[in-house]
Coordinates of C-alpha atoms in Angstrom, one line a residue:
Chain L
X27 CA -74.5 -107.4 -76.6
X28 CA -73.7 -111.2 -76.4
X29 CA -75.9 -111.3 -73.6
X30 CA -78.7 -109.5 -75.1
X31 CA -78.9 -111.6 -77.5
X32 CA -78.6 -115.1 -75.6
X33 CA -81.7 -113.8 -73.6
X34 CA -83.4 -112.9 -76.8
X35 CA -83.3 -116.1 -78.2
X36 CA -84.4 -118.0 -75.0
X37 CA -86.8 -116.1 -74.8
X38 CA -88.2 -116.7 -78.1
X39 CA -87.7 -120.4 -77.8
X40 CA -89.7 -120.6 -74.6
X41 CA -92.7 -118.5 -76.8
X42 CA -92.4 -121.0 -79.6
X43 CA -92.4 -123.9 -77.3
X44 CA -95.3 -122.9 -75.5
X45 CA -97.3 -121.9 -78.7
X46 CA -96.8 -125.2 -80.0
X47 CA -98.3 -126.8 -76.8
X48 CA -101.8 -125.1 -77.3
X49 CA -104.6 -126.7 -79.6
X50 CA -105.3 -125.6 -83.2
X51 CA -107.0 -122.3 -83.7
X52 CA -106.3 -121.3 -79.6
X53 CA -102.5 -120.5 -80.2
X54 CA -101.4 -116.7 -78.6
X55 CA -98.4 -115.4 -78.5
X56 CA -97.7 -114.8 -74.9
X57 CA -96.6 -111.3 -74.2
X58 CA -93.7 -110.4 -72.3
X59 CA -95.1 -108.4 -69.3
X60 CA -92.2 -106.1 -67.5
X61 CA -94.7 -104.5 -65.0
X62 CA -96.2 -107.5 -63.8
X63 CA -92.3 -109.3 -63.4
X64 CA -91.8 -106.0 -61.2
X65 CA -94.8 -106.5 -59.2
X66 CA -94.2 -110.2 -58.6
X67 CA -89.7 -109.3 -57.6
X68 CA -91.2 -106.6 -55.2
X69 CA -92.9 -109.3 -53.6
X70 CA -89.9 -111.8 -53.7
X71 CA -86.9 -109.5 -52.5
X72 CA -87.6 -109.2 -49.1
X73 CA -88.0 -112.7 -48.5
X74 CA -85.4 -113.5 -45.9
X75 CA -83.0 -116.6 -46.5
X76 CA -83.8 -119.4 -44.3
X77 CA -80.0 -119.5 -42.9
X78 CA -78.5 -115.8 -42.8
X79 CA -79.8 -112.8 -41.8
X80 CA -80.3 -111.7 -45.3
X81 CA -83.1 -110.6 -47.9
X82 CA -83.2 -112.9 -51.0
X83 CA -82.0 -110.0 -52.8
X84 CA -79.1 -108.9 -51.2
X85 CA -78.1 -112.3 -50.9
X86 CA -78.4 -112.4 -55.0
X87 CA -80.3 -115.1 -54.7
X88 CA -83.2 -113.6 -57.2
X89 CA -82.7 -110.5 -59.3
X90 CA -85.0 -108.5 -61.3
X91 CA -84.0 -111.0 -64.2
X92 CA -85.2 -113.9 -62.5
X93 CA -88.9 -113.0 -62.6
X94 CA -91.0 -113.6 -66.1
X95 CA -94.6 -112.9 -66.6
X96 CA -96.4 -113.8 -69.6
X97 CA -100.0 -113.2 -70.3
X98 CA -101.0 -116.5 -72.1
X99 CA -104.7 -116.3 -73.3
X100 CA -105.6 -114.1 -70.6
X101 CA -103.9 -115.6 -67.8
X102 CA -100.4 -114.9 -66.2
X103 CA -97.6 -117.7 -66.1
X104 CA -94.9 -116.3 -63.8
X105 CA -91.7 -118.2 -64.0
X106 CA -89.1 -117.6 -61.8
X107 CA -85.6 -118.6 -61.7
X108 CA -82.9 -118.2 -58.3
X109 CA -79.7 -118.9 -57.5
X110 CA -79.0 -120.8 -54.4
X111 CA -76.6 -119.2 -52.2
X112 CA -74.8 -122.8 -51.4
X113 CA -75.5 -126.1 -53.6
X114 CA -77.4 -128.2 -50.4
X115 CA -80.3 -130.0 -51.5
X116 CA -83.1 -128.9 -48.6
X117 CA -81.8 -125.3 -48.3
X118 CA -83.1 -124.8 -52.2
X119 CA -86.4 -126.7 -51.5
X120 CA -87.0 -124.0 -48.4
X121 CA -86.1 -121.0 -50.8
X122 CA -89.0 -122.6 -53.4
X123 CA -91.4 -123.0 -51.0
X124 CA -90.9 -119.6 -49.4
X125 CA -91.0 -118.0 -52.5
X126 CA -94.4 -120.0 -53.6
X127 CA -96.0 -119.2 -50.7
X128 CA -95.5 -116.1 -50.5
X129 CA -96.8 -114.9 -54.3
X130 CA -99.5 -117.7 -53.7
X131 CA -100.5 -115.3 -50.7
X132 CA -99.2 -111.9 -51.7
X133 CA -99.6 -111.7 -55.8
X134 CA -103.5 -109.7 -56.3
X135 CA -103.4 -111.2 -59.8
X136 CA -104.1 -114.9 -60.8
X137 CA -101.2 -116.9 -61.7
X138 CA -99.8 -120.1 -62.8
X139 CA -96.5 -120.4 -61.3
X140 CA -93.2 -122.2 -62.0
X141 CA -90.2 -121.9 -59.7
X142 CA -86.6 -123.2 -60.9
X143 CA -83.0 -123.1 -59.7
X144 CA -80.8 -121.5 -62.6
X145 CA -79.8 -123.6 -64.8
X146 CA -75.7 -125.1 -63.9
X147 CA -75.9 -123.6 -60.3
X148 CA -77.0 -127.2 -58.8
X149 CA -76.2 -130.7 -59.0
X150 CA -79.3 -132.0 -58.3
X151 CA -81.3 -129.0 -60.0
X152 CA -83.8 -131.5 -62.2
X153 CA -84.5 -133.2 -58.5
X154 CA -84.9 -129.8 -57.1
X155 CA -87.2 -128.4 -59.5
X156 CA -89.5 -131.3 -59.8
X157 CA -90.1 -131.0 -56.0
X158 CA -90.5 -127.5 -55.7
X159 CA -93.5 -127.5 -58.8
X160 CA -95.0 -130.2 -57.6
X161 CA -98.2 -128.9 -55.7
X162 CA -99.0 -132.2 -53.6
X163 CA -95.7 -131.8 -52.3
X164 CA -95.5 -128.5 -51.7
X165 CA -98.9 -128.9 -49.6
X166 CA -97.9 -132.2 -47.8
X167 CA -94.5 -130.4 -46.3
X168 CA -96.3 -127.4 -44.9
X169 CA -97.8 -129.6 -43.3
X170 CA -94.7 -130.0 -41.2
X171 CA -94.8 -127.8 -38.4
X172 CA -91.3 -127.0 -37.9
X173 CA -91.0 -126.5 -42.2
X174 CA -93.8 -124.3 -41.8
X175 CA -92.5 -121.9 -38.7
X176 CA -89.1 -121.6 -41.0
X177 CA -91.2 -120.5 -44.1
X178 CA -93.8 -118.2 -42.0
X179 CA -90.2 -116.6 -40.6
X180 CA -88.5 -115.7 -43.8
X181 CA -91.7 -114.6 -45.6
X182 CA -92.5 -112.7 -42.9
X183 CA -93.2 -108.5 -44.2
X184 CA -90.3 -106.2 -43.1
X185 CA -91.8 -103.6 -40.8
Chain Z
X101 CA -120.8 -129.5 -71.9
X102 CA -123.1 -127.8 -69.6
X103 CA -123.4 -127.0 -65.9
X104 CA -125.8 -128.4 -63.7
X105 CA -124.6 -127.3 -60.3
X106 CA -121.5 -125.7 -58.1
X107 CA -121.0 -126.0 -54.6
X108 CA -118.8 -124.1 -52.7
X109 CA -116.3 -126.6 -50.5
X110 CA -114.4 -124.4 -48.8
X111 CA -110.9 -125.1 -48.9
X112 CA -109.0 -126.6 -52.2
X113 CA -110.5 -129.4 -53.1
X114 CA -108.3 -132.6 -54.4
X115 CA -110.3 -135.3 -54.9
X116 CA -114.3 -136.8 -55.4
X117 CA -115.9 -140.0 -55.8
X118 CA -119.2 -140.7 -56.9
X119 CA -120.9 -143.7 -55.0
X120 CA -122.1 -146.4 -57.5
X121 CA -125.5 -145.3 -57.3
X122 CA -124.9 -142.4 -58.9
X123 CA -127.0 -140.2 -56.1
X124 CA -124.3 -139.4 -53.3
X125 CA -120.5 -138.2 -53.5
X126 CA -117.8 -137.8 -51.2
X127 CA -115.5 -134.8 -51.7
X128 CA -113.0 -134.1 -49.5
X129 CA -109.9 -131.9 -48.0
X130 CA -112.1 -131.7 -44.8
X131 CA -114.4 -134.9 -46.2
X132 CA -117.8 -133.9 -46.3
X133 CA -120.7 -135.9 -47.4
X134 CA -123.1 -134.9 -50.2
X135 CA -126.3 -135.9 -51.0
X136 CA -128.1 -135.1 -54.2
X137 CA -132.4 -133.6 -53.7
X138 CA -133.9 -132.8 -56.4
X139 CA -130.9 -130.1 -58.7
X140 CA -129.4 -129.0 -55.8
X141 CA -126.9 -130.8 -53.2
X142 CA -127.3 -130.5 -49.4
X143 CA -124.0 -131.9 -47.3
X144 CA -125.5 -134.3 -45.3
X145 CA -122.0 -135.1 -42.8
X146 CA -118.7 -133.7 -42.3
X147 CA -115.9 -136.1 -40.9
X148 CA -113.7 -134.0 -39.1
X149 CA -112.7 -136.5 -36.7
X150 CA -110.8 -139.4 -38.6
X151 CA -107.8 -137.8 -39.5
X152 CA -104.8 -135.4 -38.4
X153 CA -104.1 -133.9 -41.3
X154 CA -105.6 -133.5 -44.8
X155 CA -107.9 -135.8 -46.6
X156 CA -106.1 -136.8 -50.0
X157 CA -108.5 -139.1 -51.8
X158 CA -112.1 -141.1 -50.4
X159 CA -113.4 -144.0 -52.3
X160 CA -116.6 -145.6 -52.0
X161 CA -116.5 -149.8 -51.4
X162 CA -118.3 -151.8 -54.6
X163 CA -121.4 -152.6 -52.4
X164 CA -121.7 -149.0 -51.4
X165 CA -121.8 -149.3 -47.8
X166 CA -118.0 -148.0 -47.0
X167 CA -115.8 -145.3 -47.7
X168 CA -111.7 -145.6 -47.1
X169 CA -110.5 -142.2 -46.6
X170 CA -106.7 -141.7 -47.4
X171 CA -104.9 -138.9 -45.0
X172 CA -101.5 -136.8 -45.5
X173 CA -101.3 -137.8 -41.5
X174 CA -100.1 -141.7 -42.8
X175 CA -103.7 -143.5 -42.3
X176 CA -106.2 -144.7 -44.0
X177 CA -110.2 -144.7 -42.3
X178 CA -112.7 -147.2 -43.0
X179 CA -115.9 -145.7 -42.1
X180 CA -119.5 -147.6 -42.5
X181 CA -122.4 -146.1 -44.0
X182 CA -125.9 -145.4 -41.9
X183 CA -128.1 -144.3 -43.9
X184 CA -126.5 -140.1 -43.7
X185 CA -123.9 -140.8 -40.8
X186 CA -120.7 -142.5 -41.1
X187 CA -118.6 -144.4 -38.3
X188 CA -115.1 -145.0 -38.3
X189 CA -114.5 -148.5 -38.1
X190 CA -111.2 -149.3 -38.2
X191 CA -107.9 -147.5 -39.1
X192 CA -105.2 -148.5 -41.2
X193 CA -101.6 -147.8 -40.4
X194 CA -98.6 -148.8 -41.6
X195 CA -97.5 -146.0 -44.6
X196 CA -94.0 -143.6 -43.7
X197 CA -95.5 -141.2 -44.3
X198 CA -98.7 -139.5 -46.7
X199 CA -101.1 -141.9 -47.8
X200 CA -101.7 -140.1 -51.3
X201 CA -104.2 -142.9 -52.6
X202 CA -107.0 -145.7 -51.9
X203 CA -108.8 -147.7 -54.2
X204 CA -111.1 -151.0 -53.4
X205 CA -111.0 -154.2 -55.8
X206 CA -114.2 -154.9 -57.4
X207 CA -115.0 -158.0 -55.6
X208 CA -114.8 -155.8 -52.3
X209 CA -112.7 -158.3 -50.7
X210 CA -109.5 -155.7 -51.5
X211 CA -107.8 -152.8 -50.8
X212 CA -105.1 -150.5 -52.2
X213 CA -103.5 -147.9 -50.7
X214 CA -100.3 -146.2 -51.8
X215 CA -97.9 -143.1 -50.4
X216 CA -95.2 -140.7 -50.9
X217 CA -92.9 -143.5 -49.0
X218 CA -93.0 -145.4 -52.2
X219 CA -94.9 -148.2 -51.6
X220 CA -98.5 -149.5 -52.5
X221 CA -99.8 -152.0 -50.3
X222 CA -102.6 -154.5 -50.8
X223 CA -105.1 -155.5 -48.1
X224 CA -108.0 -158.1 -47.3
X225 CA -110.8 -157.7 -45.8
X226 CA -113.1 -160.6 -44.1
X227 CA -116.6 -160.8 -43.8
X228 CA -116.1 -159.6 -40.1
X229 CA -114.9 -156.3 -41.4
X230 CA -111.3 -157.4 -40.3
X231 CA -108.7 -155.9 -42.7
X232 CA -104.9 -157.5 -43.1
X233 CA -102.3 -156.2 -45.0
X234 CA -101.4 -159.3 -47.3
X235 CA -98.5 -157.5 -49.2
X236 CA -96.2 -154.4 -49.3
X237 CA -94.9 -153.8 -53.0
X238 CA -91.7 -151.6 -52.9
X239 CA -91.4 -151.3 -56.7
X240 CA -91.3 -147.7 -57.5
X241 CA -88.6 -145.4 -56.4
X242 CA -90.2 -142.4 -56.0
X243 CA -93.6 -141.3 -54.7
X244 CA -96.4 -143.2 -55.8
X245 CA -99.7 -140.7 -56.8
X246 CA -102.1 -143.1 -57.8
X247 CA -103.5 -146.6 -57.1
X248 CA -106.8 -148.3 -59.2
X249 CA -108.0 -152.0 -60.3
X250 CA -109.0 -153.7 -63.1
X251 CA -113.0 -153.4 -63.6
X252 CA -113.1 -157.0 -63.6
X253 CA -109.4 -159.2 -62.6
X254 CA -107.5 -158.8 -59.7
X255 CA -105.2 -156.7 -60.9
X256 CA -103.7 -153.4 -59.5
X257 CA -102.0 -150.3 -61.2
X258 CA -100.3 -147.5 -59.7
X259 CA -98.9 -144.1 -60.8
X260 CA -95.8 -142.6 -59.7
X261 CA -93.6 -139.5 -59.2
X262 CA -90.8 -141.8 -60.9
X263 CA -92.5 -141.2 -64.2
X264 CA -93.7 -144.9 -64.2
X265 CA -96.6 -147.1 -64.1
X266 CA -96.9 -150.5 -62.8
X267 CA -99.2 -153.3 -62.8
X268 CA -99.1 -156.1 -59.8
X269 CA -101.2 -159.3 -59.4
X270 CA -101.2 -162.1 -57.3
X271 CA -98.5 -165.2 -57.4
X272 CA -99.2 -168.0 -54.2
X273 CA -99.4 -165.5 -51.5
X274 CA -97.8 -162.7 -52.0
X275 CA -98.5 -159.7 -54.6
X276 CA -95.9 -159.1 -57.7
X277 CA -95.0 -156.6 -60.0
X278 CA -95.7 -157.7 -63.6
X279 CA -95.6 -154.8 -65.8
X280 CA -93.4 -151.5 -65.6
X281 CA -94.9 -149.0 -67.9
X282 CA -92.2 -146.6 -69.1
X283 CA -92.9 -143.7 -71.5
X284 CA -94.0 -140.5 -69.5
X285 CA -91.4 -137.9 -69.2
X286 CA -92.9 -136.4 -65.5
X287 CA -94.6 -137.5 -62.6
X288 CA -98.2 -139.7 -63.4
X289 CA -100.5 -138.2 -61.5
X290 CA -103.4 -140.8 -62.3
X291 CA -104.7 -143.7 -64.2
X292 CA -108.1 -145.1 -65.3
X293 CA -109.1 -148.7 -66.9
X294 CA -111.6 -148.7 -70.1
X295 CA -115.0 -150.2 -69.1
X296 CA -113.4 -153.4 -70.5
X297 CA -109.9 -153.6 -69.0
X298 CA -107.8 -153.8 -71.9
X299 CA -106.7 -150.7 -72.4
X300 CA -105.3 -148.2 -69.1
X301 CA -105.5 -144.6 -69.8
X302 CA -102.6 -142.3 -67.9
X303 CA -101.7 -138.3 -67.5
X304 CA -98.9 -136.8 -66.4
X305 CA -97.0 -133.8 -65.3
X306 CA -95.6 -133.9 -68.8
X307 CA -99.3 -133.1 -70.2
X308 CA -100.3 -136.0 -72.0
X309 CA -102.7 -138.6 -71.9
X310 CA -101.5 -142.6 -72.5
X311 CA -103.6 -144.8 -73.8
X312 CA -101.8 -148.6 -72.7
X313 CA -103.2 -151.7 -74.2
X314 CA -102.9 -155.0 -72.5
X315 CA -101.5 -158.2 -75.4
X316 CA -101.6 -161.8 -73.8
X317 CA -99.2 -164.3 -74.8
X318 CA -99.9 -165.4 -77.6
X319 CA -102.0 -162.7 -79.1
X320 CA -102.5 -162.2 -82.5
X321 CA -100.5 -158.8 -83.1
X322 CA -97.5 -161.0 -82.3
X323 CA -96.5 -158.8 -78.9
X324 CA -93.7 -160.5 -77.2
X325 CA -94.4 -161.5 -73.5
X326 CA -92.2 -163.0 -71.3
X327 CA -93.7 -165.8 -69.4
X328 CA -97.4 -165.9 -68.8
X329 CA -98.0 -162.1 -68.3
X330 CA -99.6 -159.8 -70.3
X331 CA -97.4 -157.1 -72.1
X332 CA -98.5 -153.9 -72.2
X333 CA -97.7 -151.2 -74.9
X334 CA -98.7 -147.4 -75.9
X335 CA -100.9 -147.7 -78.3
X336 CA -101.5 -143.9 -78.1
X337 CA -100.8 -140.4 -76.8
X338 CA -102.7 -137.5 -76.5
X339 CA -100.4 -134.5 -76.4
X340 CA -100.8 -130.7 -77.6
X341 CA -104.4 -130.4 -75.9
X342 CA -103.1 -129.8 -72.5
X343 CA -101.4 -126.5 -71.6
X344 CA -100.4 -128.1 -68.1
X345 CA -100.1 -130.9 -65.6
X346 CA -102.9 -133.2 -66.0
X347 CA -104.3 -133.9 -62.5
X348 CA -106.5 -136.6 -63.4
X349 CA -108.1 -139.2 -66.0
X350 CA -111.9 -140.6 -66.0
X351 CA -112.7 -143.2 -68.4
X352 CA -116.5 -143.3 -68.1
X353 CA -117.4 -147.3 -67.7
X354 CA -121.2 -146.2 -69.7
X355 CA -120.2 -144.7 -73.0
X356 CA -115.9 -145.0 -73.0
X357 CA -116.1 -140.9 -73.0
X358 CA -112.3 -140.0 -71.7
X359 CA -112.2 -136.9 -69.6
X360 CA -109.2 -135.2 -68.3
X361 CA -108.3 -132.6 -65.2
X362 CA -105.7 -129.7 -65.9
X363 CA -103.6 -127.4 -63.9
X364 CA -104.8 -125.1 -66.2
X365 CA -108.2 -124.9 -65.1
X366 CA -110.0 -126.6 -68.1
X367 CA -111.7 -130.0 -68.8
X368 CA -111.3 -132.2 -71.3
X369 CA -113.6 -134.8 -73.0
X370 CA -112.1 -137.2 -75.4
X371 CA -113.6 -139.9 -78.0
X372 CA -112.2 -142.6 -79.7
X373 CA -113.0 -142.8 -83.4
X374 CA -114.9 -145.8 -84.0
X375 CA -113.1 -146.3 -87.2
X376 CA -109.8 -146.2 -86.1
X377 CA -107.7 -149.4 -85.8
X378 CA -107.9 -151.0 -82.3
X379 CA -104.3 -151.4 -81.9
X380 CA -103.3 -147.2 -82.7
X381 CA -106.8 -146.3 -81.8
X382 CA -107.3 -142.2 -82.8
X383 CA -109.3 -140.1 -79.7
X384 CA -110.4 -136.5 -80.5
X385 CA -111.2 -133.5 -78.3
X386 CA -115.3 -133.4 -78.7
X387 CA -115.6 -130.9 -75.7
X388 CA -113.4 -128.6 -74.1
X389 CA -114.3 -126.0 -71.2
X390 CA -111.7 -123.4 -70.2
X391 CA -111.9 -121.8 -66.7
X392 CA -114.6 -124.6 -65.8
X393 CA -113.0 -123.5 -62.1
X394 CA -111.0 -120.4 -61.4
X395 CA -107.9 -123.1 -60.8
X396 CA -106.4 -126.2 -61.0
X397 CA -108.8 -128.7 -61.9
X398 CA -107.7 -131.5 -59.7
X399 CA -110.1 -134.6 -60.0
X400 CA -113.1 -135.7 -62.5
X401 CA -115.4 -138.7 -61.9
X402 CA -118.6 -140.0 -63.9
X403 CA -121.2 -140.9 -62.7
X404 CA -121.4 -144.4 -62.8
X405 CA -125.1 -144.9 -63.7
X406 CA -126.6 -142.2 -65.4
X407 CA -124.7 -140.7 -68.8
X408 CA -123.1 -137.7 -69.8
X409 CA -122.7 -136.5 -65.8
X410 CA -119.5 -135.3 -64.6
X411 CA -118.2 -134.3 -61.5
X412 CA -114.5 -132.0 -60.8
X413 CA -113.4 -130.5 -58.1
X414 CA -110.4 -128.2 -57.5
X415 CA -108.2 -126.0 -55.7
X416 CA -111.0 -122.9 -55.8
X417 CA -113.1 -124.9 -53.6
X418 CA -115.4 -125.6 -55.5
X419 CA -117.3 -129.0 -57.0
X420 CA -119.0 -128.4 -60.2
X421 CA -121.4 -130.9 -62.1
X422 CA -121.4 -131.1 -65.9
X423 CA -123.8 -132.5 -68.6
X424 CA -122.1 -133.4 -71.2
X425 CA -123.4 -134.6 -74.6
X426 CA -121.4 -136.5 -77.1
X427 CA -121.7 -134.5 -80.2
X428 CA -123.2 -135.2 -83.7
X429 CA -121.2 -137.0 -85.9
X430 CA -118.8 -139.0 -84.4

């Protein structure tokens, strides 16, 4: 019940906030979309972890609770939040890139995305997040040859 | 706001300049060459040669005859203009790593350049086309986005992933920095002077516009300044108009029309309000144009000569050309 409730009110702060960040007479509630979250965790649960032989999922790294989609004026914001299986710095960069580019090539709808490590599991999380939503980086390291291979590998489909 | 014209680039799209003549743009990710006849645009050359990896940003030199060309691959290309072709003639190395940035001075005789290893550097070039880097300026401390000069002084701003700005001028023979700009709560993605230099407008990741004026000792608001530089203070910020990042700022140099870039695929034109006090200056939102691409609207640039015309370009590809008009009333 506690946690219900905890989630509740999050979420309605995060609807508020983002309301209040729109100009006069364009405000819209965003609407929670369950079908779309499932669509995009479908997507993200096969990813494989850079390090171990495992899917994001049965590594716990995301969950069906760390995907959000809301419709915002006609558009889709999805917001997703993992869990790092250890607290190393590049290891949670990889996992954000993988799982960008893979929705950037896999999701059929059009989306805004935002990617970030849940909250307390990371020293550095505020470092970690900036880098992983920022889009000129994101571009510039897969760039890198060697990042890339590692990224093309764990987003790889399952046959 | 209308549109005048779309052309399809191919491949995201980050950044455009528009040649001082107002006739010819650069946009780039490839870097290919436009060339306005009569409404339409016809892509006159494609560089594909200069660079290893993607083509960040192109500027055009004051006199119109180069274009620098800053490269993810840690260069930066000087190619000369021949009437439609282009010839690489010389490359600048020196940057870590990306080169996110390049802007010349307004005399011509300088050059910016800036990159994700932190650093902007400054260099001269002679009338024999020979360039020098004259100083490396390792004030930030993160990633530095953004790199422009004053319309008319030698004077040199810079935007960075560190949430700051910073101004640098000359001292003897080496560049300083004079002026930290603190106030942005994310990565500045870009700045742009007013046509008269006094004021420097900035956005950032946290989706607002800054409005920085410049006070000189001894001005007549009574600013403090320590020593002979100029302080600068925000005089104003735009916030609640933008629903995401803002990629980039324009402050036309004709009119004094602001127009903005969003990660949410709109564009933004703002005006000050002539009655409003100079030193908190009021701007208000006179046109705004949702989905003007189908994403991320990364760069916008007027056209220096002729009002009302804007270019953008973004990640869709695409480069779109707008009319805009300013409306009745203001």
């Amino acid at each position: 019940m506690e946690r219900v409730s905890g989630l509740l009110s999050w979420t309605l702060s995060r609807v508020l906030w983002l309301s209040g960040l729109f100009e006069r007479g364009a405000a819209r509630q965003p609407r929670i979309m369950e079908e779309k979250a499932l669509e995009v965790y479908d997507l993200i649960r096969t990813i494989r972890d850079p390090e171990k032989p495992n899917t994001l999922e049965e590594l716990e790294v995301v969950t069906e609770s760390s995907v959000e989609v809301q419709e915002i004026n006609e558009d889709y914001l999805v917001i997703i939040r993992f869990t790092p299986t250890v607290p190393h710095c590049s290891l949670a960069t990889l996992i954000g890139l993988c799982l960008r580019v893979k929705l950037q090539r896999c999701l059929p709808f059009k989306h805004k995305l935002e990617i970030y490590i849940s909250e307390g599991t990371h020293s550095t999380e505020e470092d970690i997040n900036k880098q992983i939503n920022d889009k000129e980086r994101v571009a510039a390291a897969m760039e890198n040859p060697n990042l890339r291979e590692i990224v093309e590998q764990c987003v790889l489909e399952p046959d | 706001m209308r549109l005048q014209a779309r052309g399809k680039e191919g491949e995201a799209t980050f950044k455009l300049d528009v040649i001082h003549s107002g006739k010819d743009f650069w946009g780039e990710g490839v870097g290919k060459y436009w060339k306005q006849k009569c409404d339409s645009w016809i892509c006159k050359s494609v560089l594909s040669e200069g660079h290893q990896r993607t083509v960040r940003k192109v500027a055009w030199s004051p006199c119109g005859n180069y274009l620098a060309s800053a490269s993810f691959d840690a260069t930066t290309c000087i190619w000369k203009k021949n009437q439609d072709d282009f010839e690489c003639v010389t490359t600048l190395e020196g940057h870590e790593n990306e080169v996110k940035s390049v802007a010349w001075a307004p005399s011509g005789n300088l050059l910016a350049t800036c990159s994700r290893d932190k650093s902007v550097w400054v260099w001269e070039v002679d009338e024999e086309d020979e360039y020098e880097c004259v100083s490396v300026l390792n004030s930030h401390t993160q990633d530095v986005k953004h790199v422009v000069w004053h319309p008319s002084q030698e004077l040199l701003a810079s935007a960075s992933y560190d949430d700051t700005v910073k101004l640098y001028r000359e001292e003897e023979d080496d560049w300083v920095c004079c002026a930290t700009l603190e106030g942005h709560e994310s990565t500045v993605w870009s700045l742009a002077f007013d046509p008269s230099g006094q004021r420097l407008a900035s956005c950032s990741d946290d989706r607002t516009v800054r409005i920085w004026r410049q006070y000189p000792p001894d001005n007549e608001q009574g600013v403090a300044c320590s020593g002979s530089d100029p302080s600068w203070k925000c005089i104003c910020t735009l916030s609640g108009f933008h629903s995401r990042t803002i990629y980039d700022v324009a402050w036309c140099q004709l009119t004094g029309a602001l127009a903005t870039a969003c990660g949410d695929d709109a564009i933004r034109v703002f005006e000050e309000d002539p009655s409003s006090d100079p030193q908190q200056p009021t701007f208000s939102l006179t046109a705004h144009l949702p989905q003007a691409h189908s994403q991320d609207v990364n760069c916008v640039a007027w056209n220096p000569k002729e009002q009302g015309l804007l270019a953008s370009c973004s990640d869709d590809g695409e480069v779109a050309f707008w009319k805009y008009q300013r409306p009745e009333g203001i």
